[in-house]
XYZ file of C-alpha atoms in Angstrom:
660
model
C 0.000 0.000 0.000
C 1.282 3.439 -0.979
C 0.349 6.301 1.317
C 1.307 9.947 0.757
C 1.137 12.235 3.787
C 1.145 16.010 3.365
C 1.244 19.058 5.623
C 1.109 22.766 4.865
C -1.197 25.151 3.043
C -3.431 24.811 0.025
C -2.209 27.499 -2.379
C 0.565 27.166 -4.996
C 3.686 29.343 -4.784
C 2.614 31.860 -7.420
C -0.471 32.952 -5.454
C 1.559 34.613 -2.750
C 1.109 34.224 0.973
C -2.231 32.489 1.589
C -4.922 33.146 4.108
C -5.031 30.671 6.997
C -5.418 27.240 5.464
C -7.411 24.563 7.273
C -6.231 25.889 10.623
C -6.771 28.676 13.109
C -3.250 29.896 12.428
C -1.382 30.092 9.161
C -0.088 26.792 7.885
C 3.665 26.391 7.929
C 6.426 23.845 7.345
C 4.756 22.122 4.428
C 6.090 18.659 3.597
C 5.325 15.376 1.870
C 6.179 11.823 2.923
C 5.622 8.636 0.909
C 5.222 5.248 2.576
C 5.469 1.939 0.741
C 3.928 -0.810 2.888
C 4.628 1.274 5.977
C 8.242 2.171 5.217
C 9.380 5.681 4.292
C 10.819 5.746 0.776
C 10.824 9.530 0.270
C 10.265 12.581 2.452
C 11.076 16.241 2.026
C 9.994 19.646 3.277
C 8.636 22.044 0.676
C 11.137 24.706 1.761
C 14.091 22.646 0.527
C 12.734 22.791 -3.013
C 10.984 26.180 -3.126
C 13.808 27.820 -1.090
C 11.162 29.627 1.003
C 11.820 29.096 4.726
C 8.985 27.492 6.699
C 6.941 27.370 3.511
C 3.209 27.544 4.107
C 2.380 26.798 0.488
C 0.762 23.673 -0.824
C 3.660 21.190 -0.810
C 3.307 20.483 -4.521
C 7.024 20.273 -5.292
C 7.495 18.012 -2.278
C 4.658 15.780 -3.488
C 6.157 15.580 -6.962
C 9.522 14.659 -5.485
C 8.017 11.835 -3.447
C 5.754 10.459 -6.169
C 7.612 11.069 -9.415
C 10.979 10.392 -7.788
C 9.776 6.832 -7.254
C 8.676 6.537 -10.874
C 4.992 6.807 -9.953
C 1.952 8.862 -10.901
C -0.409 10.346 -8.362
C -3.080 7.813 -9.316
C -0.659 5.066 -8.226
C -1.082 6.335 -4.653
C -3.676 4.511 -2.548
C -4.271 7.362 -0.086
C -3.339 11.045 0.102
C -3.525 12.111 3.752
C -3.838 15.661 5.093
C -2.680 16.576 8.596
C -5.884 18.211 9.895
C -9.255 16.606 10.587
C -11.926 16.825 7.912
C -14.441 18.323 10.345
C -12.050 21.145 11.227
C -11.258 21.830 7.580
C -14.925 21.928 6.633
C -15.574 24.323 9.490
C -12.899 26.673 8.199
C -14.586 26.625 4.808
C -17.924 27.537 6.348
C -16.288 30.423 8.199
C -14.991 31.811 4.901
C -11.333 31.250 5.664
C -10.916 29.529 2.313
C -12.453 30.537 -1.026
C -15.373 28.305 -1.983
C -15.919 27.928 -5.713
C -18.711 26.117 -7.516
C -16.628 22.937 -7.564
C -15.281 23.149 -4.004
C -17.918 22.985 -1.299
C -15.992 20.791 1.134
C -12.401 20.326 2.208
C -12.341 17.089 0.241
C -13.420 19.049 -2.841
C -10.623 21.578 -2.267
C -8.027 18.813 -2.047
C -9.280 17.026 -5.167
C -9.403 20.307 -7.093
C -5.837 21.187 -6.100
C -4.522 17.755 -7.065
C -6.399 17.785 -10.367
C -4.995 21.210 -11.261
C -1.422 20.242 -10.387
C -1.221 16.603 -11.440
C -4.019 16.223 -13.972
C -5.420 13.315 -11.986
C -8.979 12.926 -10.695
C -8.525 11.012 -7.455
C -11.587 9.163 -6.143
C -12.938 10.934 -3.036
C -12.222 7.881 -0.876
C -8.490 8.231 -1.528
C -8.409 11.631 0.186
C -7.954 11.113 3.919
C -7.814 13.520 6.837
C -6.051 12.884 10.143
C -6.546 14.910 13.298
C -3.521 17.120 13.857
C -2.369 15.738 17.189
C -3.199 12.198 16.135
C -0.699 12.739 13.321
C 1.888 14.046 15.788
C 1.300 11.104 18.137
C 1.352 8.507 15.352
C 4.628 9.853 13.991
C 6.194 9.483 17.427
C 4.881 6.151 18.711
C 4.614 4.051 15.568
C 8.110 5.113 14.455
C 9.749 4.688 17.875
C 10.260 0.946 17.898
C 8.634 0.779 21.369
C 6.015 -1.914 22.009
C 4.171 0.426 24.342
C 4.660 3.989 25.537
C 3.167 7.119 26.988
C 2.840 9.627 24.132
C 2.827 13.409 24.660
C 2.362 15.960 21.880
C 2.705 19.724 22.399
C 2.667 22.613 19.923
C 1.019 25.948 19.176
C -2.322 24.631 17.967
C -3.986 22.333 15.474
C -7.644 21.329 15.205
C -8.311 23.763 18.058
C -6.025 21.862 20.419
C -2.449 22.381 21.535
C -1.484 18.893 22.569
C -2.536 15.419 23.550
C -1.693 12.598 25.914
C -2.193 9.011 24.827
C -0.939 5.484 25.315
C 0.563 3.614 22.418
C 0.348 -0.146 22.497
C 1.125 -2.392 19.556
C -0.922 -1.074 16.650
C -3.158 1.260 18.668
C -3.146 4.727 20.160
C -5.522 5.227 23.083
C -6.308 8.915 23.755
C -6.147 9.968 27.400
C -6.416 13.758 27.216
C -6.703 16.542 24.666
C -4.953 19.746 25.712
C -7.013 22.810 24.747
C -5.655 25.656 22.691
C -6.220 28.071 25.597
C -3.385 26.330 27.481
C -0.985 26.119 24.539
C 2.627 25.882 25.650
C 3.751 26.673 22.123
C 1.844 29.954 22.125
C 2.908 30.653 25.721
C 6.537 30.466 24.591
C 5.969 32.549 21.443
C 3.958 35.255 23.180
C 6.646 35.600 25.846
C 9.628 35.772 23.504
C 8.067 38.721 21.692
C 9.250 40.758 24.692
C 12.772 39.555 23.881
C 12.626 40.688 20.253
C 11.776 37.297 18.782
C 8.734 35.639 17.263
C 7.394 32.496 15.651
C 10.217 30.154 14.508
C 12.707 31.908 16.841
C 11.990 29.731 19.864
C 15.281 27.843 19.540
C 17.210 31.097 19.808
C 15.686 31.870 23.193
C 16.388 28.293 24.297
C 20.059 29.039 23.549
C 19.905 32.347 25.428
C 18.351 30.869 28.592
C 21.547 29.326 30.062
C 23.043 32.820 30.342
C 20.292 33.890 32.733
C 19.147 33.369 36.324
C 15.613 31.908 36.393
C 15.039 32.818 40.024
C 14.916 36.535 39.239
C 11.531 36.275 37.483
C 10.342 32.900 38.748
C 7.465 34.410 40.747
C 6.286 36.381 37.710
C 6.102 33.227 35.603
C 4.392 31.317 38.399
C 1.588 33.882 38.158
C 1.294 33.240 34.412
C 0.823 29.479 34.767
C -1.135 27.532 37.364
C -0.296 23.880 37.923
C -3.526 21.930 38.396
C -4.303 18.450 39.708
C -3.944 15.380 37.498
C -1.017 16.811 35.543
C -3.010 19.685 34.059
C -2.156 23.383 33.903
C -3.741 26.692 32.966
C -2.029 29.553 31.116
C -3.158 33.106 31.846
C -2.041 34.863 28.675
C -3.085 38.277 30.023
C -0.485 37.942 32.777
C 2.273 37.705 30.161
C 1.679 41.414 29.754
C 3.103 41.760 33.264
C 6.500 41.586 31.608
C 5.951 45.251 30.732
C 6.691 45.951 34.402
C 10.222 44.563 34.127
C 11.316 45.410 30.582
C 10.372 47.270 27.456
C 9.809 44.936 24.517
C 13.144 44.619 22.738
C 13.287 45.678 19.109
C 15.084 43.214 16.813
C 18.754 44.123 16.650
C 18.839 45.937 19.982
C 21.374 44.843 22.556
C 20.509 41.863 24.732
C 20.791 42.690 28.426
C 20.921 40.562 31.547
C 17.187 41.201 32.006
C 16.514 39.516 28.665
C 18.705 36.584 29.643
C 16.966 36.200 32.992
C 13.503 36.306 31.389
C 14.614 33.644 28.906
C 15.883 31.490 31.766
C 12.659 31.858 33.731
C 10.590 31.026 30.650
C 12.620 27.896 29.949
C 12.338 26.807 33.580
C 8.573 27.377 33.519
C 8.181 25.250 30.405
C 10.201 22.415 31.909
C 8.269 22.603 35.191
C 4.907 22.339 33.423
C 5.921 19.451 31.181
C 7.521 17.467 34.008
C 4.404 18.099 36.123
C 2.277 16.580 33.353
C 4.622 13.667 32.707
C 5.042 12.863 36.386
C 1.300 12.442 36.818
C 0.779 10.258 33.753
C 3.866 8.172 34.532
C 2.364 7.330 37.928
C -1.142 6.757 36.614
C -0.270 4.625 33.588
C 2.850 2.863 34.761
C 4.367 3.397 31.315
C 8.156 3.152 31.338
C 8.687 4.597 27.849
C 7.910 8.071 26.518
C 7.380 9.361 22.979
C 7.310 13.103 22.259
C 6.253 15.124 19.229
C 4.872 18.544 18.287
C 6.849 21.745 17.830
C 7.528 22.115 21.567
C 9.422 18.808 21.386
C 12.148 20.627 19.466
C 13.121 22.209 22.775
C 16.269 20.110 23.141
C 17.055 21.464 26.597
C 13.657 20.327 27.867
C 14.184 16.939 26.225
C 17.493 16.545 28.009
C 15.878 17.375 31.348
C 13.183 14.745 30.734
C 15.798 12.181 29.785
C 17.781 12.790 32.972
C 14.716 13.065 35.227
C 14.610 9.301 35.779
C 10.882 9.210 35.036
C 11.255 6.931 32.033
C 13.504 4.076 30.986
C 13.575 5.223 27.353
C 12.630 8.484 25.632
C 12.039 8.863 21.896
C 11.559 12.309 20.371
C 10.294 12.225 16.802
C 13.137 14.134 15.097
C 10.863 16.072 12.714
C 8.583 16.947 15.610
C 7.238 20.166 14.057
C 4.356 20.320 11.567
C 6.427 18.889 8.721
C 6.502 15.696 10.763
C 2.700 15.614 10.600
C 3.073 14.594 6.956
C 4.819 11.489 8.270
C 2.274 11.074 11.056
C -0.764 11.421 8.796
C 0.633 8.784 6.443
C 1.545 6.446 9.300
C -1.856 6.854 10.985
C -3.688 5.887 7.791
C -1.305 3.015 7.122
C -1.937 1.627 10.601
C -5.699 1.818 10.080
C -5.389 -0.163 6.854
C -2.626 -2.558 7.885
C -2.577 -2.703 11.707
C -0.353 -5.764 11.754
C 2.461 -4.046 9.881
C 4.038 -1.294 11.965
C 6.613 0.934 10.315
C 10.217 0.169 11.248
C 11.803 2.290 13.956
C 13.385 5.446 12.565
C 17.147 4.948 12.310
C 17.950 7.838 9.983
C 16.293 10.707 8.107
C 18.142 10.541 4.765
C 14.968 10.492 2.685
C 15.375 13.680 0.639
C 16.954 14.727 -2.636
C 19.936 12.648 -3.782
C 22.915 14.635 -5.021
C 23.154 12.229 -7.926
C 25.741 9.822 -9.254
C 29.379 10.894 -9.457
C 29.095 11.924 -13.111
C 25.900 13.896 -12.448
C 27.534 15.815 -9.596
C 30.578 16.495 -11.760
C 28.402 17.784 -14.582
C 26.470 20.082 -12.233
C 29.738 21.502 -10.877
C 31.157 21.911 -14.383
C 28.541 24.588 -15.072
C 30.186 26.779 -12.382
C 33.766 26.373 -13.717
C 34.146 30.107 -14.461
C 33.928 30.799 -10.719
C 35.283 27.659 -9.022
C 37.907 24.981 -9.419
C 36.824 21.361 -9.161
C 39.080 18.474 -8.137
C 37.961 14.855 -8.076
C 38.934 13.092 -4.855
C 40.011 9.516 -4.223
C 38.838 9.641 -0.586
C 36.477 12.552 0.103
C 35.970 11.860 3.843
C 39.724 11.688 4.473
C 40.399 14.874 2.488
C 37.623 16.696 4.332
C 39.011 15.571 7.688
C 42.475 16.825 6.765
C 41.096 20.200 5.701
C 39.166 20.579 8.954
C 42.193 19.566 11.019
C 44.180 22.272 9.215
C 41.610 24.868 10.298
C 39.273 25.056 7.310
C 35.521 25.472 7.630
C 33.946 23.431 4.865
C 30.598 22.775 3.250
C 29.936 19.036 3.173
C 27.179 17.572 0.983
C 26.640 13.874 0.373
C 23.891 11.438 -0.575
C 20.237 12.184 0.134
C 19.283 15.290 2.079
C 17.864 15.030 5.580
C 14.158 15.297 6.385
C 13.459 17.779 9.160
C 15.207 20.834 10.588
C 18.623 19.347 11.429
C 21.679 18.868 9.250
C 22.814 15.370 10.187
C 25.911 15.018 8.065
C 24.588 15.101 4.499
C 24.049 18.871 4.156
C 26.367 20.240 6.840
C 28.986 22.869 7.529
C 31.771 21.098 9.377
C 34.687 22.457 11.393
C 37.128 21.693 14.215
C 35.149 21.545 17.506
C 38.103 22.428 19.709
C 38.984 26.143 19.328
C 36.307 28.200 21.085
C 36.918 31.012 18.602
C 35.510 28.820 15.816
C 32.036 29.885 16.945
C 32.798 33.493 16.080
C 34.657 32.545 12.913
C 31.718 30.560 11.530
C 29.231 33.260 12.468
C 31.341 35.830 10.617
C 31.844 33.523 7.630
C 28.357 32.198 7.118
C 25.675 32.257 9.748
C 25.548 35.913 10.868
C 23.601 34.860 13.940
C 23.607 35.813 17.619
C 26.878 35.034 19.348
C 25.161 33.321 22.278
C 23.742 30.505 20.152
C 25.713 27.259 20.437
C 26.953 24.975 17.690
C 26.423 21.230 17.885
C 28.927 18.363 17.972
C 28.764 15.186 15.898
C 30.672 12.234 17.332
C 31.168 8.692 16.134
C 28.841 6.423 18.045
C 31.654 4.319 19.479
C 33.249 7.306 21.251
C 30.132 9.206 22.329
C 30.162 8.105 25.977
C 33.778 9.210 26.316
C 32.785 12.834 25.696
C 29.086 13.158 26.600
C 26.681 12.013 29.308
C 23.897 10.445 27.249
C 21.706 9.820 30.272
C 21.537 6.089 29.738
C 20.762 6.291 26.013
C 22.803 4.110 23.686
C 22.839 6.670 20.870
C 21.428 10.080 19.917
C 21.392 10.163 16.116
C 19.018 13.093 15.614
C 20.519 16.066 17.490
C 17.323 16.386 19.551
C 18.673 16.169 23.145
C 20.902 18.602 25.012
C 23.171 16.654 27.364
C 26.154 17.429 29.603
C 29.639 17.384 28.153
C 31.912 15.499 30.526
C 33.625 18.085 32.673
C 37.117 17.027 31.652
C 36.184 17.473 27.954
C 34.525 20.879 28.092
C 37.613 22.957 27.551
C 38.792 20.583 24.835
C 35.498 20.962 22.945
C 35.403 24.724 23.261
C 33.482 25.420 20.050
C 30.582 23.055 20.805
C 30.231 23.265 24.604
C 27.555 25.740 25.667
C 27.994 28.160 28.569
C 26.270 25.712 30.941
C 28.508 22.785 29.979
C 26.017 21.085 27.661
C 25.836 20.239 23.972
C 23.126 19.219 21.501
C 24.884 16.083 20.406
C 24.538 13.851 17.358
C 25.995 10.355 17.472
C 26.951 9.048 14.024
C 26.726 5.389 13.100
C 28.793 3.717 10.407
C 25.693 1.708 9.514
C 23.435 4.689 8.733
C 25.918 7.309 7.449
C 29.154 5.638 6.501
C 30.747 8.632 4.746
C 30.131 11.124 7.573
C 31.275 8.499 10.090
C 34.482 8.053 8.083
C 35.084 11.815 8.047
C 34.746 12.051 11.839
C 36.845 8.951 12.437
C 39.571 10.282 10.128
C 39.505 13.601 11.991
C 39.910 11.586 15.194
C 42.847 9.692 13.717
C 44.543 13.002 12.912
C 43.721 14.947 16.093
C 42.833 12.320 18.679
C 39.283 13.768 18.950
C 36.609 11.888 16.922
C 34.192 14.815 17.157
C 33.400 17.609 14.688
C 31.410 20.815 14.848
C 28.323 20.315 12.680
C 25.900 23.077 11.708
C 23.385 23.339 8.920
C 24.702 24.140 5.442
C 22.957 27.437 4.739
C 23.274 31.111 5.473
C 20.828 33.066 7.604
C 18.539 33.906 4.675
C 17.701 30.463 3.330
C 16.659 26.924 4.221
C 19.287 24.184 4.370
C 20.791 23.540 0.935
C 19.384 20.677 -1.087
C 20.828 20.492 -4.618
C 24.362 20.830 -5.950
C 23.466 24.316 -7.224
C 22.226 25.263 -3.739
C 25.568 24.123 -2.313
C 27.605 26.184 -4.783
C 25.367 29.221 -4.314
C 25.863 29.137 -0.553
C 29.595 28.540 -0.999
C 30.022 31.511 -3.356
C 27.985 33.911 -1.205
C 29.702 33.111 2.093
C 33.294 32.925 3.268
C 33.454 29.146 3.575
C 36.971 27.932 2.850
C 35.995 25.104 0.524
C 33.254 22.709 -0.427
C 33.271 18.920 -0.585
C 30.262 17.761 -2.555
C 30.083 14.090 -3.421
C 33.585 13.103 -4.470
C 34.676 16.597 -5.501
C 36.623 19.358 -3.782
C 35.457 22.821 -4.839
C 37.414 26.027 -4.283
C 36.722 29.616 -5.325
C 38.645 31.069 -8.235
C 40.193 34.519 -7.639
C 38.135 36.196 -10.369
C 37.078 39.806 -11.039
C 33.464 40.840 -10.541
C 32.953 40.815 -14.284
C 33.258 37.010 -14.251
C 29.799 36.909 -12.695
C 28.377 38.508 -15.856
C 28.215 34.989 -17.326
C 25.464 34.052 -14.857
C 21.745 34.288 -15.586
C 19.723 36.465 -13.171
C 16.122 35.710 -12.250
C 13.673 36.407 -9.448
C 12.584 33.614 -7.093
C 8.890 32.733 -7.274
C 8.198 34.600 -4.024
C 9.939 37.882 -4.992
C 8.510 40.701 -7.110
C 9.730 44.071 -8.349
C 7.927 47.130 -7.020
C 8.265 50.859 -7.635
C 6.467 53.482 -5.581
C 6.598 57.252 -5.319
C 7.896 58.238 -1.899
C 8.062 61.613 -0.179
C 11.544 63.127 0.210
C 12.733 66.504 1.632
C 12.857 67.791 -1.927
C 9.454 66.516 -3.006
C 8.693 63.039 -4.356
C 11.023 60.441 -5.811
C 10.567 57.012 -7.307
C 11.644 54.278 -4.896
C 12.485 50.877 -6.307
C 12.726 47.619 -4.402
C 12.351 43.896 -4.376
C 9.524 42.690 -2.158
C 8.588 39.297 -0.838
C 5.073 38.097 -1.576
C 4.740 36.383 1.805
C 5.633 39.094 4.344
C 6.574 42.755 4.604
C 10.269 42.395 3.751
C 11.660 44.672 1.045
C 15.112 45.100 -0.472
C 15.816 48.580 -1.901
C 17.611 48.488 -5.240
C 19.226 51.038 -7.504
C 17.583 52.183 -10.726
C 20.174 50.265 -12.734
C 19.558 46.988 -10.910
C 15.797 47.525 -11.154
C 16.125 47.938 -14.910
C 18.324 44.850 -15.263
C 15.935 42.689 -13.270
C 12.881 44.032 -15.095
C 14.414 42.730 -18.333
C 15.618 39.425 -16.877
C 13.753 36.535 -18.474
C 15.597 33.532 -17.031
C 17.472 33.101 -20.314
C 19.688 36.145 -20.866
C 23.076 36.233 -19.180
C 23.833 39.168 -16.938
C 26.416 40.430 -19.439
C 23.731 40.790 -22.102
C 21.575 42.813 -19.702
C 24.483 45.140 -18.860
C 25.284 46.286 -22.404
C 24.113 49.848 -21.833
C 25.088 50.117 -18.138
C 27.919 52.521 -17.347
C 29.121 51.121 -14.005
C 28.854 47.398 -14.630
C 30.881 46.385 -11.577
C 28.671 48.367 -9.198
C 25.558 46.678 -10.585
C 27.171 43.231 -10.378
C 28.274 43.884 -6.792
C 24.738 44.968 -5.837
C 23.267 41.867 -7.469
C 25.721 39.605 -5.659
C 24.677 41.160 -2.343
C 21.008 40.563 -3.204
C 21.983 37.022 -4.181
C 23.541 36.491 -0.765
C 20.201 37.534 0.764
C 18.419 35.121 -1.636
C 16.343 38.015 -2.994
C 17.584 37.225 -6.504
C 18.930 34.095 -8.090
C 22.094 33.872 -10.186
C 22.832 30.630 -11.972
C 24.940 29.306 -14.827
C 23.293 29.437 -18.233
C 23.298 25.631 -18.416
C 21.749 25.180 -14.954
C 18.004 24.708 -14.480
């Protein structure tokens, strides 16, 4: 049986940022996952293909990847499963939150219409399935955990009017114990609080990294007034009391300095979250007697909380679904439907997440790199992992891309930036080179599985392959691992198995052979303006628009050529699908002037551009090289430099003429 699970919105990319789709809040993190007889054969987030972070669009490219990448047509799929209940979706239609045309009176109609328009296939209504949001979260966690039975907790912002669930998984069944109402959402509690710190939705992990710099006791009483712990593991959030933070700080504007007050608020928030979740888990552990725990939902990406749960002693084993956010609901929806149809055939336990885009065979990678030869040198390697290890040991920071891309938010060694984990200054070096992120945010270590316990306290776990737990670094190793040990002596560790990622394992082992430390710094291969890279062209684009020292992609070593700006005139400029040109008349001290910019179609972001760049981009058709568009431009280098800066912000695309 073939089951395709999807999450995200309902509108294609070209329609701009949609109204809320099938949910009380905007859809986000669209994805598609294909199961064959219960086993994942393909999975990818829409953002990897569209290059739009946290894409809320219909995951059409992701669906095509999963279906057509397996040599199938959509009508070869037995069930297409959406990650929200049908009743909730129909209710949103009735409330006018989705357009209702003459052929789309129900959510099932909307889905069939979308699929017909995109794939030219008229799926029978019975093949469209809907799965309650938190059922999808729970199914993705329990049925993919490998546990025979478990307590299952899901927590997020909201979905289907709820913000979480508690259930028991046993064999092929999930037994609901409690639905957590939206009014007590821990996801929204976290988001509403961090707005005072200058952050918002999708920034939660930043505040998690800030919290160890603060003292939670300073504002503990304030947070205790925001949340009331209730009997039977319940709690109540008083969102109005969050406004009490106005008494201790002015809301921080993005970019303003972070003070000790901000750090202390972050610490108190993190402590409050952990207190609530452990209160809930403690009760259900006692009541159910379950020795195992499965976690999912966006809140389960709080790695610090996960580490506290692991070390609490409440449970023998803890599994956190590694794509715990809404993209993972594509997996959960597919798994839930599969288990209804084939209850005796549980999916195998998740051992890896390498389900995305393959780089291609050696010759295909070489051909893709050949298109960039005017700007880079390409050397074929006899032993890519060994060469990469040597470069890192010599002090280089490299892009490393191999095999199939990872599903979910973590780079787990197939689309990674890799560096020496020992010098503490490497954190600042990488931020300056590539990431341009807050200095307080830690980088993660990847360690070969065999040596993990020598460096990290895994809390009784055998392995941690998904970078989803924060654990203590052994005290005698903290100074040694200066670039990956956080201020509180912890690290968000990934253990790497030779069985599941042989090439990355070989790189780390070779680095250990050279330095005596079989650990590397591993961070996602992207800059701060884009999702994690996916294709060879994505890798080269990121390499050319950052200060990475070199790139190892497949079996090739790529270095930058020392070329003049005019060499970039051979590239073809085009606008991404979610960027448009705008020109408006703005008031100036001398009257009115025409202001030109690039604008995103999904938020308020704009990128001012010069008249010359505006003219070049207005004539760009995806075919003409930049040199052809610069024929009548006086200062060609200035225009090229401006375009390269826009390219680094992913507001424009530059590609070789032979690249698609």
